[in-house]
Coordinates of C-alpha atoms in Angstrom, one line a residue:
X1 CA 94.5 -119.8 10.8
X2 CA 95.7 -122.8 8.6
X3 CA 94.5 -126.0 9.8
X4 CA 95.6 -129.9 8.3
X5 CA 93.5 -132.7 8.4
X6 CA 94.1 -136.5 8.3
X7 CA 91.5 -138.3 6.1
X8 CA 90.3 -141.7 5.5
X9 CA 87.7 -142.8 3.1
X10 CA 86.3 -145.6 1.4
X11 CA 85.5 -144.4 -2.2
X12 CA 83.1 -147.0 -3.4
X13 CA 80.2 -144.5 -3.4
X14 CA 82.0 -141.3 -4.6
X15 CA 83.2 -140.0 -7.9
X16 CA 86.5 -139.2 -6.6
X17 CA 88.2 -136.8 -4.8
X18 CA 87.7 -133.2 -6.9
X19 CA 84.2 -131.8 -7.1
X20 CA 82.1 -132.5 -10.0
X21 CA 78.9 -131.8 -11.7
X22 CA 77.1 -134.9 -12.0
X23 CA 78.3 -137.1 -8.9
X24 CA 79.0 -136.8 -5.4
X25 CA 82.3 -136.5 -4.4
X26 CA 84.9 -136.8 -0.9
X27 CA 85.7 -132.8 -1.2
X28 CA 82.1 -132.0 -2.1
X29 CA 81.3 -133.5 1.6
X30 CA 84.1 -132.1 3.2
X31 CA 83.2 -129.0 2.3
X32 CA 79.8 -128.9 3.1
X33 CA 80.4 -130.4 6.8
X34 CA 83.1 -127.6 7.0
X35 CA 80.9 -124.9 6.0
X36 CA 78.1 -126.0 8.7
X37 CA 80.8 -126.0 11.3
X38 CA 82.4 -122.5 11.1
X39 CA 79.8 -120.7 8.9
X40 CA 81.2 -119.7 6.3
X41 CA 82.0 -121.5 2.9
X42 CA 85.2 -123.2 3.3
X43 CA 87.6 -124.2 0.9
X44 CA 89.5 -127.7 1.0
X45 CA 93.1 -128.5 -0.4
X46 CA 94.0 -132.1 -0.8
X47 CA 97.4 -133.2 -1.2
X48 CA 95.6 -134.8 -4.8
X49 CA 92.6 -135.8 -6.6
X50 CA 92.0 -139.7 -5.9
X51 CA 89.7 -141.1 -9.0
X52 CA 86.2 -142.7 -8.8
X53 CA 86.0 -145.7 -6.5
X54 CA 89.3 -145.2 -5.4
X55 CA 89.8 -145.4 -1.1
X56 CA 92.1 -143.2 0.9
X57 CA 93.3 -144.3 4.2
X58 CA 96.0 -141.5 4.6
X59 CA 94.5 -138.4 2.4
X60 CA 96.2 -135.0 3.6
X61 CA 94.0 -131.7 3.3
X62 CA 94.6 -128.4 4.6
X63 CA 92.0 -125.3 5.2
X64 CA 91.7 -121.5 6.9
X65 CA 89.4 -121.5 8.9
X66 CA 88.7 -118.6 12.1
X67 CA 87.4 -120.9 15.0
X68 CA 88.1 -121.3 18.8
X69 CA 88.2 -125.1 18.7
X70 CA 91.1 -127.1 19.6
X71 CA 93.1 -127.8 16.3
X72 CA 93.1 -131.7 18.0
X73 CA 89.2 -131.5 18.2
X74 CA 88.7 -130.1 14.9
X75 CA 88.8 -133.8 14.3
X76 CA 85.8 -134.9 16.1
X77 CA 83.7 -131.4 14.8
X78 CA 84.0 -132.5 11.4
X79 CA 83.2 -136.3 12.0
X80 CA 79.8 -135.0 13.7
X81 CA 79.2 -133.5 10.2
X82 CA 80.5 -136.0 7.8
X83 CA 78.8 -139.6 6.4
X84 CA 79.9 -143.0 7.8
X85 CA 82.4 -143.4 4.5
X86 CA 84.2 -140.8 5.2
X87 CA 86.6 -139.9 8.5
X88 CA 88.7 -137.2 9.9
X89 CA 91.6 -139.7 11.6
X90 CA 93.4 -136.3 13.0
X91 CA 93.8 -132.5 12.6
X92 CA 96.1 -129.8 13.6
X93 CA 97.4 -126.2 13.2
X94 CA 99.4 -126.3 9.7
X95 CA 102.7 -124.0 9.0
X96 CA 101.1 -120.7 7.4
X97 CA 103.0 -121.5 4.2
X98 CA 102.1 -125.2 4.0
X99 CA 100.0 -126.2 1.1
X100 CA 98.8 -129.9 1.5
X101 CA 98.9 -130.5 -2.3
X102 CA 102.0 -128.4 -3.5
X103 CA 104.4 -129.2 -0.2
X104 CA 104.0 -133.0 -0.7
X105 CA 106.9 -134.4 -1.0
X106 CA 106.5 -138.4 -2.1
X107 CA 102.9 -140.5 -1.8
X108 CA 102.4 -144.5 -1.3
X109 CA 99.5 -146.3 -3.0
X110 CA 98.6 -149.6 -2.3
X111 CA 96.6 -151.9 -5.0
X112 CA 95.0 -154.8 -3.2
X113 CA 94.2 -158.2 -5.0
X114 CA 93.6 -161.8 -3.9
X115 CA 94.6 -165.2 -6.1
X116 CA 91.5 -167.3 -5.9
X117 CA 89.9 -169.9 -7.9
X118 CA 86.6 -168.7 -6.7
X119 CA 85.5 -164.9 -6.2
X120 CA 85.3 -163.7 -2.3
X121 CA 82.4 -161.4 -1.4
X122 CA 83.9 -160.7 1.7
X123 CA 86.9 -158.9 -0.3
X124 CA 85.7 -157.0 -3.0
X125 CA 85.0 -154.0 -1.5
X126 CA 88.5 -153.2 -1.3
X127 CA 90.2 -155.5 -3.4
X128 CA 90.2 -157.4 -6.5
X129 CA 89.9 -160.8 -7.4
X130 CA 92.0 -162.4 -9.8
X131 CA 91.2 -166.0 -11.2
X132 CA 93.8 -168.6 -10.6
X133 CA 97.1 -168.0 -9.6
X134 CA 100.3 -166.0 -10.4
X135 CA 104.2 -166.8 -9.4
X136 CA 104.5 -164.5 -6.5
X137 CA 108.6 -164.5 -6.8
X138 CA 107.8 -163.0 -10.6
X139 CA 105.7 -160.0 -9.2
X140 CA 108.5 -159.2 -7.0
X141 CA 110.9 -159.1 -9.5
X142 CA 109.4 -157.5 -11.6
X143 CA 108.8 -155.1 -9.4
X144 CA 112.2 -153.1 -9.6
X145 CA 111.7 -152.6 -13.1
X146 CA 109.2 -149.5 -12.4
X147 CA 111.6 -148.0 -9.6
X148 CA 113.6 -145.2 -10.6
X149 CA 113.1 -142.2 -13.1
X150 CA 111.3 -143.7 -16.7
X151 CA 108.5 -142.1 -18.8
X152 CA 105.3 -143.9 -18.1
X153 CA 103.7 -142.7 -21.1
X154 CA 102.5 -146.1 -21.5
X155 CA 100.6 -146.5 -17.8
X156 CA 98.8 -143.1 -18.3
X157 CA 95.0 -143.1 -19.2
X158 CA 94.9 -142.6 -23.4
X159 CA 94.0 -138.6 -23.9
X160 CA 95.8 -137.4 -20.9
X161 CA 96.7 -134.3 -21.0
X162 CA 100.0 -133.8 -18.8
X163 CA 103.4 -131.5 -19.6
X164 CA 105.4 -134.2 -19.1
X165 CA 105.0 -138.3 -18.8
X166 CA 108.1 -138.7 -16.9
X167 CA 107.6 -139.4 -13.3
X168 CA 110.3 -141.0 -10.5
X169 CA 109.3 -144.0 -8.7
X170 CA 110.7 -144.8 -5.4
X171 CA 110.0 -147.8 -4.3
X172 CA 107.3 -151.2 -5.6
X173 CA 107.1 -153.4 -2.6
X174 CA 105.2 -157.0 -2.6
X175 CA 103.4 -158.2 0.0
X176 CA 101.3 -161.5 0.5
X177 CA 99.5 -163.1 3.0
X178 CA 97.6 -166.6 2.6
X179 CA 93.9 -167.0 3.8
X180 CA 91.7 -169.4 3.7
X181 CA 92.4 -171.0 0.4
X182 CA 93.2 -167.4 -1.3
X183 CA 96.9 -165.1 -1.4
X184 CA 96.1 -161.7 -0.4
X185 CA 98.5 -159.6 -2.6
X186 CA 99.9 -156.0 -1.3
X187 CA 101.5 -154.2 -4.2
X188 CA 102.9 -150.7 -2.5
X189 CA 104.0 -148.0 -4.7
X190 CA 106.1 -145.1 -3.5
X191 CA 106.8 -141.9 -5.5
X192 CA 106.9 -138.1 -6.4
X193 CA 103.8 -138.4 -8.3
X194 CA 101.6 -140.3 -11.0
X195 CA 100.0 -140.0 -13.9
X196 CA 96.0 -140.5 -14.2
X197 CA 95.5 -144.5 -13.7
X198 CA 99.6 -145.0 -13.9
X199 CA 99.5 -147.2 -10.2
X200 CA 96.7 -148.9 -11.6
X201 CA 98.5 -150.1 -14.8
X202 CA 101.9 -150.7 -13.1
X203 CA 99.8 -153.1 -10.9
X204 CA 97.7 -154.7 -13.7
X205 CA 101.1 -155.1 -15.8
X206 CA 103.0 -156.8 -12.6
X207 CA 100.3 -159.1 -12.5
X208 CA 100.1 -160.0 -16.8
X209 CA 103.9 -160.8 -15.8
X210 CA 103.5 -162.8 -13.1
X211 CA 101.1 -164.7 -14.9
X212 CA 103.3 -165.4 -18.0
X213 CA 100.8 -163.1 -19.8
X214 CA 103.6 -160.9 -20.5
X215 CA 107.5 -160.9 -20.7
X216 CA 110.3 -159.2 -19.2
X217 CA 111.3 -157.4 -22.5
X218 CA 107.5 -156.2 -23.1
X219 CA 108.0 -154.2 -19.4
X220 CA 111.1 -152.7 -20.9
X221 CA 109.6 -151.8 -24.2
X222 CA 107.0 -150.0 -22.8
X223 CA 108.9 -148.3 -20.3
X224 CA 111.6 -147.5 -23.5
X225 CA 109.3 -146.9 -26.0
X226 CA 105.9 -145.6 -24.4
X227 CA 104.6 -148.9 -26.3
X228 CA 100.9 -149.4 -25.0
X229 CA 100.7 -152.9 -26.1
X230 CA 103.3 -154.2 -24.0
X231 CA 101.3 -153.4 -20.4
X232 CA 98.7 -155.0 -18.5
X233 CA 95.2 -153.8 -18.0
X234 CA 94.3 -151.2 -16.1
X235 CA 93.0 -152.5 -12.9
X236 CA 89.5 -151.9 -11.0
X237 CA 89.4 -148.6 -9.1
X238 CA 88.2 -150.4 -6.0
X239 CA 91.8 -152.2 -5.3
X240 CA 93.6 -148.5 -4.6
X241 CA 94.2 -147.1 -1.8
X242 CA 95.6 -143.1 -1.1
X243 CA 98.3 -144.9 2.0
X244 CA 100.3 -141.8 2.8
X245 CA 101.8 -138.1 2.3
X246 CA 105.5 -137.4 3.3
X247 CA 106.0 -133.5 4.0
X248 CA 110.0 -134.2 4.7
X249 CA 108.5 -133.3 8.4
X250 CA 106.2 -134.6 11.4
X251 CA 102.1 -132.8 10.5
X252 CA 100.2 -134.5 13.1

């Protein structure tokens, strides 16, 4: 039987998603509490690879698996079995032909920052500081500039190796919140899929822009052009977070 699973993690302490030689990883873990559960070596499907230090709070994984537990309790099994950094939120009984990696229809990422003039230890595990301040109107204008179908050849890590650089962007939302003395900033990014660090970059290059490190016609160049000199940096792992997976239908 195929079961899906709901997954949170905070990445700080894992070298991504995908199982590696030299580092511990989410899957790796999964696996392994998976396999003491049932018995057997068990296989793990996520809707996508998250990178090294990157957090999850709405990671979607399916698995076979022969068990008489509750698809709902599955859930708590796992948990039982898995390190504090990592949680099953909820499982069920999947389609037969659902694939939690190939059915995914769209996926939000959120890169977390906060405007400071002094660095927060209280918010770096999730988020990252940047020094001084940037016009918060600007980064949501700039915003729509990403939306829609463009080739981010540009935002992709250099010596990626992809078929195609052209990727369709739903949505880039802007959301602030003001706390004692710093602006929490929200940047949500919706789409069909991403290139390796491309949320990353779009975030880092909203920022530049919003800062007056960059211009308006530097965005379009590099969205035009594939022109690397005309983004922002790519920023820190630790600010992005897996938010969601949209099937097109309710999972859990």
């Amino acid at each position: 039987m195929k079961y899906a699973i709901l997954l949170a993690y905070d990445g700080t302490n894992y070298g991504g998603w995908q199982i590696q030689k030299n580092c511990i990883t989410v899957q790796e873990k999964l696996e392994a509490a998976a396999q003491n559960l049932f018995g057997v070596k068990t296989a793990v499907t996520a809707s996508g690879r998250t990178d090294s230090g990157v957090h999850a709070a709405g990671q979607v994984c399916h698995f076979k698996a022969q068990t008489e537990i509750p698809p709902e309790k599955l859930a708590d099994a796992l948990n039982m079995r898995l390190p504090e950094d990592i949680s099953v939120l909820k499982s069920s009984a999947a389609p037969q032909n659902f694939d939690a990696n190939r059915s995914a229809k769209r996926k939000t990422y959120c890169f977390r920052a906060y405007l400071s003039a002094r660095r927060n230890p209280l918010k770096d595990r999730f988020s990252v500081w940047v020094k001084g301040g940037a016009d918060i109107e600007k980064l949501r204008y700039i915003a729509g500039a990403f939306v829609g179908e463009h080739d981010f050849k540009a935002y992709q890590k250099s010596g990626s190796q992809v078929k195609t650089t052209v990727r369709e962007v739903y949505s880039v939302n802007v959301e602030t919140n003001g706390y004692r003395g710093s602006t929490d900033v929200e940047i949500y990014v919706c789409g069909g899929g991403f290139l390796y660090n491309m949320v990353r970059t779009i975030a880092g290059t909203m920022l530049y822009f919003a800062q007056g490190s960059l211009t308006e016609e530097d965005i379009r160049r590099s969205l035009e052009q594939g022109d690397r000199s005309a983004v922002g940096k790519t920023m820190p792992a630790k600010g992005l977070t897996l938010e969601s997976v949209d099937y097109g239908f309710k999972l859990f």
